[in-house]
Short mmCIF file of C-alpha atoms in Angstrom, two decimals:
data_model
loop_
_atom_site.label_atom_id
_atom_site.label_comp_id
_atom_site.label_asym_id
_atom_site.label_seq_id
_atom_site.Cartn_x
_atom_site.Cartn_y
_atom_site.Cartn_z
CA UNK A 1 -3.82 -0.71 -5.46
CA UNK A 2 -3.57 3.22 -6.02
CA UNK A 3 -5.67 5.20 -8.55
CA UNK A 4 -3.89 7.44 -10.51
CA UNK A 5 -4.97 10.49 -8.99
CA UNK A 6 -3.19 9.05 -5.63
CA UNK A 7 0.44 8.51 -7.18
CA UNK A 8 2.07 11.45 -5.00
CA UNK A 9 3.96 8.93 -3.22
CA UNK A 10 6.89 6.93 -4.27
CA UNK A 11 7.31 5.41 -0.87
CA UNK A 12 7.60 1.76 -2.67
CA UNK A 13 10.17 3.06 -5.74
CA UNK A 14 13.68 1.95 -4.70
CA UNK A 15 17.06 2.01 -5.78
CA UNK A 16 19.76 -0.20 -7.39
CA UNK A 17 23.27 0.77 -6.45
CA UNK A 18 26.04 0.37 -8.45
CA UNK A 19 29.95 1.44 -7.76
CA UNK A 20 31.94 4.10 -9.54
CA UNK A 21 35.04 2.60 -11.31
CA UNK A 22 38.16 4.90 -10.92
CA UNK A 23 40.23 5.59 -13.16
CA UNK A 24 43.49 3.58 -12.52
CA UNK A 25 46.90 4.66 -14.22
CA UNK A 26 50.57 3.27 -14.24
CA UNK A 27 52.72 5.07 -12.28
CA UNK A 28 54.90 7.08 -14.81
CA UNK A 29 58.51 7.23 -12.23
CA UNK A 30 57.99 3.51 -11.70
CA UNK A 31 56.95 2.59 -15.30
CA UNK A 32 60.27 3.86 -16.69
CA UNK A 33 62.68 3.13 -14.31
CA UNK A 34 61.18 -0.44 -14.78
CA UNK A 35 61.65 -0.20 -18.97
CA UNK A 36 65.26 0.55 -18.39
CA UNK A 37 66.19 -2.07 -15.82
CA UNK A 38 64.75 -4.45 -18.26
CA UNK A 39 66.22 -3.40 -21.35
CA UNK A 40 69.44 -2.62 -20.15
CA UNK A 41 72.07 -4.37 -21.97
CA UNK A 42 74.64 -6.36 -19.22
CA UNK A 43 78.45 -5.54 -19.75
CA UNK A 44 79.80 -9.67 -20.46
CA UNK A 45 83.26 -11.11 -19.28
CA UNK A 46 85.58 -10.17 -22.47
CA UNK A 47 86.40 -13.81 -23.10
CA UNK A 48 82.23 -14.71 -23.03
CA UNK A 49 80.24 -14.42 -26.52
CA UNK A 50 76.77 -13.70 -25.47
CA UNK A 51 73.89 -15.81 -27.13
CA UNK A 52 72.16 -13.12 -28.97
CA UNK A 53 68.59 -15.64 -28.65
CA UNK A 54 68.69 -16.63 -25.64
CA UNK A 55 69.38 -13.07 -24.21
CA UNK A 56 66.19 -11.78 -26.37
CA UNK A 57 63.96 -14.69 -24.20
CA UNK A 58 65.20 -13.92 -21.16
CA UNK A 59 64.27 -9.97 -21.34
CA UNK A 60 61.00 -11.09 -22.99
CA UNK A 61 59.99 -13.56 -19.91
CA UNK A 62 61.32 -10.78 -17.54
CA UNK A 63 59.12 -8.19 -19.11
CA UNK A 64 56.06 -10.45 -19.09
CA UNK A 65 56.58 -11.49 -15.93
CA UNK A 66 56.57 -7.38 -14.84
CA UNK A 67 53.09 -7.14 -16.55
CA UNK A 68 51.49 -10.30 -15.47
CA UNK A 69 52.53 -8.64 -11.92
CA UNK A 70 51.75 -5.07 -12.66
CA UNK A 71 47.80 -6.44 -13.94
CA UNK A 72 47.26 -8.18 -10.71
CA UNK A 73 48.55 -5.51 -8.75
CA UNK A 74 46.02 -3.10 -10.01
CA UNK A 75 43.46 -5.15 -9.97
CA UNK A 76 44.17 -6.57 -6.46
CA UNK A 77 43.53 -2.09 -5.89
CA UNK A 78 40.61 -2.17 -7.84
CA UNK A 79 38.98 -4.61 -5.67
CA UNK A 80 39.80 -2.88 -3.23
CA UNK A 81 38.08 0.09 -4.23
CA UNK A 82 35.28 -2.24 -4.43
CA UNK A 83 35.12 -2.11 -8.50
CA UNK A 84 33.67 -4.33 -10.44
CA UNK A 85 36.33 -5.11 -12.96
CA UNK A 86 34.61 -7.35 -15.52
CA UNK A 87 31.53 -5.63 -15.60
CA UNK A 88 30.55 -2.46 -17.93
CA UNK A 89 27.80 -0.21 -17.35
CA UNK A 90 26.03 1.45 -20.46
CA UNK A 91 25.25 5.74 -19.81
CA UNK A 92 22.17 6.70 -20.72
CA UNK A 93 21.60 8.20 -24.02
CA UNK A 94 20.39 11.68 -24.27
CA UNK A 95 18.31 13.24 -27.02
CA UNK A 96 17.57 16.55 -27.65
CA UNK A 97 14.20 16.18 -27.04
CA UNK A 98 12.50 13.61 -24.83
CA UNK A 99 10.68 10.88 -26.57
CA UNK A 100 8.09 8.04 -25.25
CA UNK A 101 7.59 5.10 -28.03
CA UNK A 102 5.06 2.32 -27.60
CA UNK A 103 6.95 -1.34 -27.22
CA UNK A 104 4.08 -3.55 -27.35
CA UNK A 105 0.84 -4.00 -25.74
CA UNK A 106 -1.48 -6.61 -23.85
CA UNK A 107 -4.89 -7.46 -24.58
CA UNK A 108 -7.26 -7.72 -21.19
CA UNK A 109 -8.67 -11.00 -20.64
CA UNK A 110 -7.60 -14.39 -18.89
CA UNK A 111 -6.15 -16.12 -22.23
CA UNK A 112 -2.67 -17.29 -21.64
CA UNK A 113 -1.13 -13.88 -24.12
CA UNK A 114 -3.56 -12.03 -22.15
CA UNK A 115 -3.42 -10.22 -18.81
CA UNK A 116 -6.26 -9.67 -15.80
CA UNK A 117 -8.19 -7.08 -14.92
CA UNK A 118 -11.11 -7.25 -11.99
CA UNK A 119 -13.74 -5.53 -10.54
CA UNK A 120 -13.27 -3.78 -7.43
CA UNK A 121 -15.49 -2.33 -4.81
CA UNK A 122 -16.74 0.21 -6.69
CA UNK A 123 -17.85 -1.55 -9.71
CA UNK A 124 -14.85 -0.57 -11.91
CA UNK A 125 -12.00 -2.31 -13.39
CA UNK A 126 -8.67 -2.71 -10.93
CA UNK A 127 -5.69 -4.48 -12.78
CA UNK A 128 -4.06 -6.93 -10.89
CA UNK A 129 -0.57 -5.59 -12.72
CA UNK A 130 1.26 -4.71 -9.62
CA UNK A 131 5.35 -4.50 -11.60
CA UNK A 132 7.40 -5.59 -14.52
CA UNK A 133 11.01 -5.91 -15.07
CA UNK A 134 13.47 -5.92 -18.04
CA UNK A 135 16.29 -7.96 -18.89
CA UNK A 136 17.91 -8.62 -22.38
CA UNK A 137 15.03 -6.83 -23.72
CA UNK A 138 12.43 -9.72 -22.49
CA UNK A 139 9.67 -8.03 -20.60
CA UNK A 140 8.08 -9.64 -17.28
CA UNK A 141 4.56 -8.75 -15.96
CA UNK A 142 2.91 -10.05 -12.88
CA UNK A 143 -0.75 -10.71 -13.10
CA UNK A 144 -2.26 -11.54 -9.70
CA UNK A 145 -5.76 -11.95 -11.47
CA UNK A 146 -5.07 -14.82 -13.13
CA UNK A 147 -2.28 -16.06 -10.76
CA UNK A 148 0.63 -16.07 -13.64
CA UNK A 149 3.98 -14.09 -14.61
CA UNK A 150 3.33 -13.07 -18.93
CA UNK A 151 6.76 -12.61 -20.42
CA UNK A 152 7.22 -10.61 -23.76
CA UNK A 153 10.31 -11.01 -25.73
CA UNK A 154 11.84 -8.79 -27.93
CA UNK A 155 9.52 -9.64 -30.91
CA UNK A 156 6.57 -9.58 -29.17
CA UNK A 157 6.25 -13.51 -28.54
CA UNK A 158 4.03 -13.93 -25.32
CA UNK A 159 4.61 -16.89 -22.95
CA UNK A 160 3.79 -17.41 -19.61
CA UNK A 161 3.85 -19.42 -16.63
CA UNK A 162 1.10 -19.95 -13.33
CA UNK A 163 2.10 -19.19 -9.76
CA UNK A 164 0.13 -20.22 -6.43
CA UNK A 165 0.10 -16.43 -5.68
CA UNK A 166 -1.96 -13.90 -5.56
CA UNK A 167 -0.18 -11.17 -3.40
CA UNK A 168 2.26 -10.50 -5.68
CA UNK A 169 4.45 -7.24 -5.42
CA UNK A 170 7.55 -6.71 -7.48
CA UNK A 171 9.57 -9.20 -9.75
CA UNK A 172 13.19 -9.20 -10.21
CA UNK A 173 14.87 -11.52 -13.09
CA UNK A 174 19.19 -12.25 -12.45
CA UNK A 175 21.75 -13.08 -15.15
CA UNK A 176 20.44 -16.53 -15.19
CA UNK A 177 17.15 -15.58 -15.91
CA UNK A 178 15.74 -17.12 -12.31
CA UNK A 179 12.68 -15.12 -11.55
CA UNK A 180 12.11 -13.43 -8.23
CA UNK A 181 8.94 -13.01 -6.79
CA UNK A 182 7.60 -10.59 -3.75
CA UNK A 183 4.53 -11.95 -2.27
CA UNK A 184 4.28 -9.31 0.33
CA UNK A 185 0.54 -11.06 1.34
CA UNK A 186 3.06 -14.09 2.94
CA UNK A 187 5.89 -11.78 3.56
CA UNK A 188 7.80 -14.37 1.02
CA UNK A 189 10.28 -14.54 -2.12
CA UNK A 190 9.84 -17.43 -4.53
CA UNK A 191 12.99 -17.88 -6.51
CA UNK A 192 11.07 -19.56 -10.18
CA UNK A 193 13.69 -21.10 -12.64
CA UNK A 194 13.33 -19.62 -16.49
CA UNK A 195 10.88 -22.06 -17.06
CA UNK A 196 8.72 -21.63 -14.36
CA UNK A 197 9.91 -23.94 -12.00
CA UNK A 198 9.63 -23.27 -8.16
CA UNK A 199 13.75 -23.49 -6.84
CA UNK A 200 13.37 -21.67 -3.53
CA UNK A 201 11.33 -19.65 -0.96
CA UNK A 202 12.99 -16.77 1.14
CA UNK A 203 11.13 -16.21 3.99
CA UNK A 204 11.21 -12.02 4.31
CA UNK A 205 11.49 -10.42 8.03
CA UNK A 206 10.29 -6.81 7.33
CA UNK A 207 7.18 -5.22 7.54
CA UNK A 208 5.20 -4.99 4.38
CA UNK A 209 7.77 -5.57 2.00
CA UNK A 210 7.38 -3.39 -1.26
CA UNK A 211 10.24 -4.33 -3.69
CA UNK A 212 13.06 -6.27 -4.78
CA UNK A 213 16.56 -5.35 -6.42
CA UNK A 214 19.99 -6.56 -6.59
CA UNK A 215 23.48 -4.76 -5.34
CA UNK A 216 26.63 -4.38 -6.75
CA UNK A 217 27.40 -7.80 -6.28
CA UNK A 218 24.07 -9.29 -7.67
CA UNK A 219 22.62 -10.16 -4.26
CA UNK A 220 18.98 -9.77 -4.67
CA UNK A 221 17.17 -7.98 -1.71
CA UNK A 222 14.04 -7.30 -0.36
CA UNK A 223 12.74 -3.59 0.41
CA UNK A 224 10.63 -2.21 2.68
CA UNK A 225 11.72 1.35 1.97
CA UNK A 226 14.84 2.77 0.34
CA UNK A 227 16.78 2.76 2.82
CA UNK A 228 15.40 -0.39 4.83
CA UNK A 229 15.91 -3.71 2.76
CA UNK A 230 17.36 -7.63 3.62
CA UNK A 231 19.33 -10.02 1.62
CA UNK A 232 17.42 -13.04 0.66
CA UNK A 233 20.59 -15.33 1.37
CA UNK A 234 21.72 -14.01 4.11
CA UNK A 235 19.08 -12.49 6.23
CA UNK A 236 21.29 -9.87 7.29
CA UNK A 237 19.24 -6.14 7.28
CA UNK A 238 19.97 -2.26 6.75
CA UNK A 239 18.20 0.17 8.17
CA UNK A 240 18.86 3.85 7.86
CA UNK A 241 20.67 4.13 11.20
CA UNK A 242 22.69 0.86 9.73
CA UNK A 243 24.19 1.34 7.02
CA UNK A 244 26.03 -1.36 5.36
CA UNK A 245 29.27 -0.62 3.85
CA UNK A 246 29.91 -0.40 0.32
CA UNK A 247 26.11 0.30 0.10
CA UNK A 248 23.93 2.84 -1.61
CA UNK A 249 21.27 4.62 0.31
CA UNK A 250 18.46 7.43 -0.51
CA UNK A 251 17.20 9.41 2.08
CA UNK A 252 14.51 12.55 1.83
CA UNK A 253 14.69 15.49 3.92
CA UNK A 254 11.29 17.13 3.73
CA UNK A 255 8.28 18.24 1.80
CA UNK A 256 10.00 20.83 -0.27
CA UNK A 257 13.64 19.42 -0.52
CA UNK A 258 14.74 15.88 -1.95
CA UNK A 259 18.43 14.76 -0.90
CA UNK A 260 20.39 11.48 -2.86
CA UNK A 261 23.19 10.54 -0.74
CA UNK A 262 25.35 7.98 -2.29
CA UNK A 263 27.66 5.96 -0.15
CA UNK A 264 30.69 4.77 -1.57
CA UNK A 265 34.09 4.13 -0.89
CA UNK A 266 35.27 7.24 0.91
CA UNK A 267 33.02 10.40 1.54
CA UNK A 268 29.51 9.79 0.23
CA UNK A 269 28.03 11.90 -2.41
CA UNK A 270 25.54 14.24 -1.70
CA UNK A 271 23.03 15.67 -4.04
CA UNK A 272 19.98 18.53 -3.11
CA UNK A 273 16.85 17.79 -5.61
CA UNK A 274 14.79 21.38 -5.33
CA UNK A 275 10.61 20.63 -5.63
CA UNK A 276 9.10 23.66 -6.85
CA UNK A 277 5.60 22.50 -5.54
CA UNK A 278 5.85 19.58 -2.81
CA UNK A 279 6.97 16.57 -2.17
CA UNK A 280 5.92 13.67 -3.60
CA UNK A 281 8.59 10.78 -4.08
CA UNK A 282 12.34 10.40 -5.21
CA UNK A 283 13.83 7.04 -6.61
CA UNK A 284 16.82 6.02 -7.67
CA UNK A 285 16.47 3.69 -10.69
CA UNK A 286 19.91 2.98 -12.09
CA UNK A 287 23.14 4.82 -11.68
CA UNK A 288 26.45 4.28 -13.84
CA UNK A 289 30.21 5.85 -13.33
CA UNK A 290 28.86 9.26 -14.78
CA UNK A 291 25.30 9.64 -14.12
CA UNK A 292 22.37 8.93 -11.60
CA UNK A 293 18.91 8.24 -13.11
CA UNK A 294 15.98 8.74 -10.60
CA UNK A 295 11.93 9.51 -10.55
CA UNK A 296 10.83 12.41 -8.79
CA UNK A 297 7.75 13.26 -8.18
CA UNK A 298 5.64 16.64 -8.02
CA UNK A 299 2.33 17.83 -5.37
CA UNK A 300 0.65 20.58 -6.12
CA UNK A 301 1.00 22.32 -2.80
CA UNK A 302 -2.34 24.80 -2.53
CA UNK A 303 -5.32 22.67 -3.99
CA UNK A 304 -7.64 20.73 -2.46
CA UNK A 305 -7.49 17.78 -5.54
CA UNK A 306 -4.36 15.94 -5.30
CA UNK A 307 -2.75 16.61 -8.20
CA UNK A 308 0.94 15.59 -9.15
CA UNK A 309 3.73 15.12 -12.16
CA UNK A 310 6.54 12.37 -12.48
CA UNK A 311 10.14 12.84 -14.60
CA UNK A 312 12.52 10.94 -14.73
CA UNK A 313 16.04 12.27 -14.64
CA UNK A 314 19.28 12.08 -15.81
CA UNK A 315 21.71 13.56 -13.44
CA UNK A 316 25.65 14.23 -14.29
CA UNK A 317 26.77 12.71 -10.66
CA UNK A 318 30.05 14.45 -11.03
CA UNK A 319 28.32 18.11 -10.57
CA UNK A 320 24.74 17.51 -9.54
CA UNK A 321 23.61 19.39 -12.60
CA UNK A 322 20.62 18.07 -14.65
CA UNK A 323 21.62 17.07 -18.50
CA UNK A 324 18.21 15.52 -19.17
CA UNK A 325 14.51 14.18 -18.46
CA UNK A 326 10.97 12.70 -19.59
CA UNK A 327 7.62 13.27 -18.19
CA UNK A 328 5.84 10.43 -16.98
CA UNK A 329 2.19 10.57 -19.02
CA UNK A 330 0.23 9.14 -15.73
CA UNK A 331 -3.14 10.64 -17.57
CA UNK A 332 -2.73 7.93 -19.96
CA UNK A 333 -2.70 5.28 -17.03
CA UNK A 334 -6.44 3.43 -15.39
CA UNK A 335 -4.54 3.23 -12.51
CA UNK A 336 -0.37 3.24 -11.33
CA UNK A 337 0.92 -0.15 -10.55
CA UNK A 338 3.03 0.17 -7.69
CA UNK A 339 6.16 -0.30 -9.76
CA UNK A 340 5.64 1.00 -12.66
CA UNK A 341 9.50 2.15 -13.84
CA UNK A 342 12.46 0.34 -14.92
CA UNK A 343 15.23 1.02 -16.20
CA UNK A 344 17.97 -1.99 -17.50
CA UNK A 345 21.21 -1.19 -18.23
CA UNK A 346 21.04 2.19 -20.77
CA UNK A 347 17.14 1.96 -21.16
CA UNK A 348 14.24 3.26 -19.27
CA UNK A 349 10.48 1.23 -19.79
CA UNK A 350 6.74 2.44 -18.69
CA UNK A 351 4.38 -0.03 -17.68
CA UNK A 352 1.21 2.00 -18.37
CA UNK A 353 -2.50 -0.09 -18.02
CA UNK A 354 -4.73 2.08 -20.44
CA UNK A 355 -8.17 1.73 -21.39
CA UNK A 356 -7.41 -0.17 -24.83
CA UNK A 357 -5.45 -2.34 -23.21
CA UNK A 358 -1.54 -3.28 -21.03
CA UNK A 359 1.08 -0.83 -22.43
CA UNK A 360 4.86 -0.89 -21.94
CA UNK A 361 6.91 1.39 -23.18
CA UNK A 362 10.46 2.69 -24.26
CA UNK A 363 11.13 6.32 -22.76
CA UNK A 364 14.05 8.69 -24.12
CA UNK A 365 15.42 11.22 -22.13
CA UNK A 366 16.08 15.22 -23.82
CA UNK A 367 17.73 18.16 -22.86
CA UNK A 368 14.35 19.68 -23.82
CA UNK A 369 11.24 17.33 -22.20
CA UNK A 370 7.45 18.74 -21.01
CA UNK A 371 5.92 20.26 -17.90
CA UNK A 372 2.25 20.09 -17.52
CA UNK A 373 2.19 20.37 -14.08
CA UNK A 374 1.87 24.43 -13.42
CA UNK A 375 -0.80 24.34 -16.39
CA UNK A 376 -3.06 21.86 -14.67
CA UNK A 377 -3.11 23.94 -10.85
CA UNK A 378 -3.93 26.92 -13.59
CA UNK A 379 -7.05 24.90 -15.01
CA UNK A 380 -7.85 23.53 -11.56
CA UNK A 381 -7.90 27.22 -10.24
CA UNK A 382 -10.27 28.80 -12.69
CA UNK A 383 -12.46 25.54 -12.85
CA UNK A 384 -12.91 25.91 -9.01
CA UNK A 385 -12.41 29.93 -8.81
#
């Protein structure tokens, strides 16, 4: 479990992809040549009366017909694009300035509403909260301490349920609200019904698995590294020298320059992320049509104490540009759980063990947001000068 002074790495924060939709129109030539070949009045036999109703069905049925056709066409192209038709993805909202708002918060203990901490080899406390995840605005925690997942609804109700684990990594939740569970001790998934019920084990071949996610398609994978992962069903594997189509991939470059590459349909999209110190980690969390939301994080590159920063970002994916961010208040934190960011649809959580107690919280990007970083190599400096 890392300390917070050791979160420069990010090595175990990895992406969800999710497919542009294009932006489909009729063609205009075809659209009105069609209009008149449907509306055109025929010329009838001078001795034939035409029936007036029946002529209005018949252009009607022709004319629905032409839609029904014209729908399934697109659509058929869509699919091809590899869209997702039926599915809508919410931007994230920007503020002017960034905000970070307390959700709820856990008491410490081993009471069912209550989640574990335990000693470790030092004689302090080490949390056994290792990730969360958000869905519908229900909050899921693991605790390996006391061997349970704690779920929070949106009103603060506290439930939970116990699992025969105690290696437990990440947590994924679907649609259906089955619960996914990385016990990277066993190299293992167990798939848990909303209840609590055991449904499946996926048996994981990668090395030190560190996190879980779903595609485009809402096949739920198993990470080793951003671009490294399997599919739970399938078995089959990516690695960053196979790349599986329709796919989205993160690779980093060096210490001083972050790269998102996006593979899609086409030419991928390629995106430089500067580090003004060092190094320290880059994640996609969630991307939608218009925007790419990712954690990077910040070394101080000439002290001796490690000391780092975390944002997360809002990018505009169309430009690369920047149109908003929050810091990440790790000084807050006992220690980082190893997943300790989510974001769910338009809204970005903090899962933040403090001294009173478990925190989660809602974060708000802003145009304007805080950098403590530069300030704290300036205090280290004359401390140590």
């Amino acid at each position: 479990m890392m300390k917070k002074e050791d979160i420069p790495s990010h090595e175990s924060e990895l992406l969800r992809a999710l497919k542009e939709r294009p932006d489909l129109e009729p063609d205009e030539h075809f659209t009105k040549s069609l209009r008149v070949k449907l509306t055109k009045k025929p010329h009838p036999p001078k001795k034939w009366k035409p029936n007036f109703v029946l002529y209005m069905a018949s252009s009607f049925g022709m004319i629905t017909i032409a839609i029904l056709v014209s729908y399934f066409l697109s659509n058929e192209y869509l699919l091809k694009q590899g869209d997702r038709p039926n599915e809508t993805v919410a931007e994230m909202q920007v503020g002017e300035e960034s905000e970070i708002n307390p959700l709820f918060q856990v008491e410490y203990g081993s009471g069912e509403s209550q989640i574990g901490f335990r000693q470790d080899r030092t004689g302090g406390q080490e949390s056994g909260i290792s990730s969360f995840f958000v869905r519908d605005n229900t909050t899921y925690i693991i605790d390996n301490v006391n061997q349970k997942i704690l779920i929070v609804d949106m009103d603060g109700n506290k439930s939970s349920f116990k699992v025969n684990e105690s290696s437990m990594m990440d947590i994924y939740v679907d649609e259906q609200k089955n619960i996914y569970v990385l016990d990277n001790g066993r190299n293992i998934v167990n798939k848990y019904s909303e209840n609590g019920q055991l449904a499946k084990t996926y048996e994981v071949d990668l090395n030190i698995p560190l996190r879980l996610r779903a595609d485009h398609q809402k096949r739920v994978i198993a990470e080793k590294s951003q671009d490294y992962f399997m599919y739970l069903e399938t078995g089959k594997k990516a690695s960053p020298n196979r790349k599986i189509e329709n796919e989205t991939l993160v690779k980093r470059v060096n210490d001083t320059l972050g790269k998102i590459i996006v593979y899609e349909t086409g030419d991928p999209l390629e995106f430089n992320v500067g580090f003004e110190e060092s190094f320290g980690g880059l994640t996609i969390l969630e991307t939608n049509p218009k925007q790419i939301i990712f954690a990077k994080t910040e070394v101080a590159a000439h002290t001796e104490k490690i000391i780092t920063e975390t944002h997360v970002y809002v990018m505009d994916r169309k430009n690369g540009n920047v149109i908003g961010a929050v810091r990440i208040p790790i000084e807050n934190m006992q220690e980082a759980p190893r997943n300790f960011i989510r974001a769910d649809a338009n809204q970005i959580y903090l899962l933040s063990p403090e001294e009173k107690g478990l925190v989660v919280y809602k974060l708000t990007p802003g145009k304007h947001f805080e950098h403590v970083l530069q300030d704290k190599i300036n205090t280290y400096k004359k401390e140590n000068s």
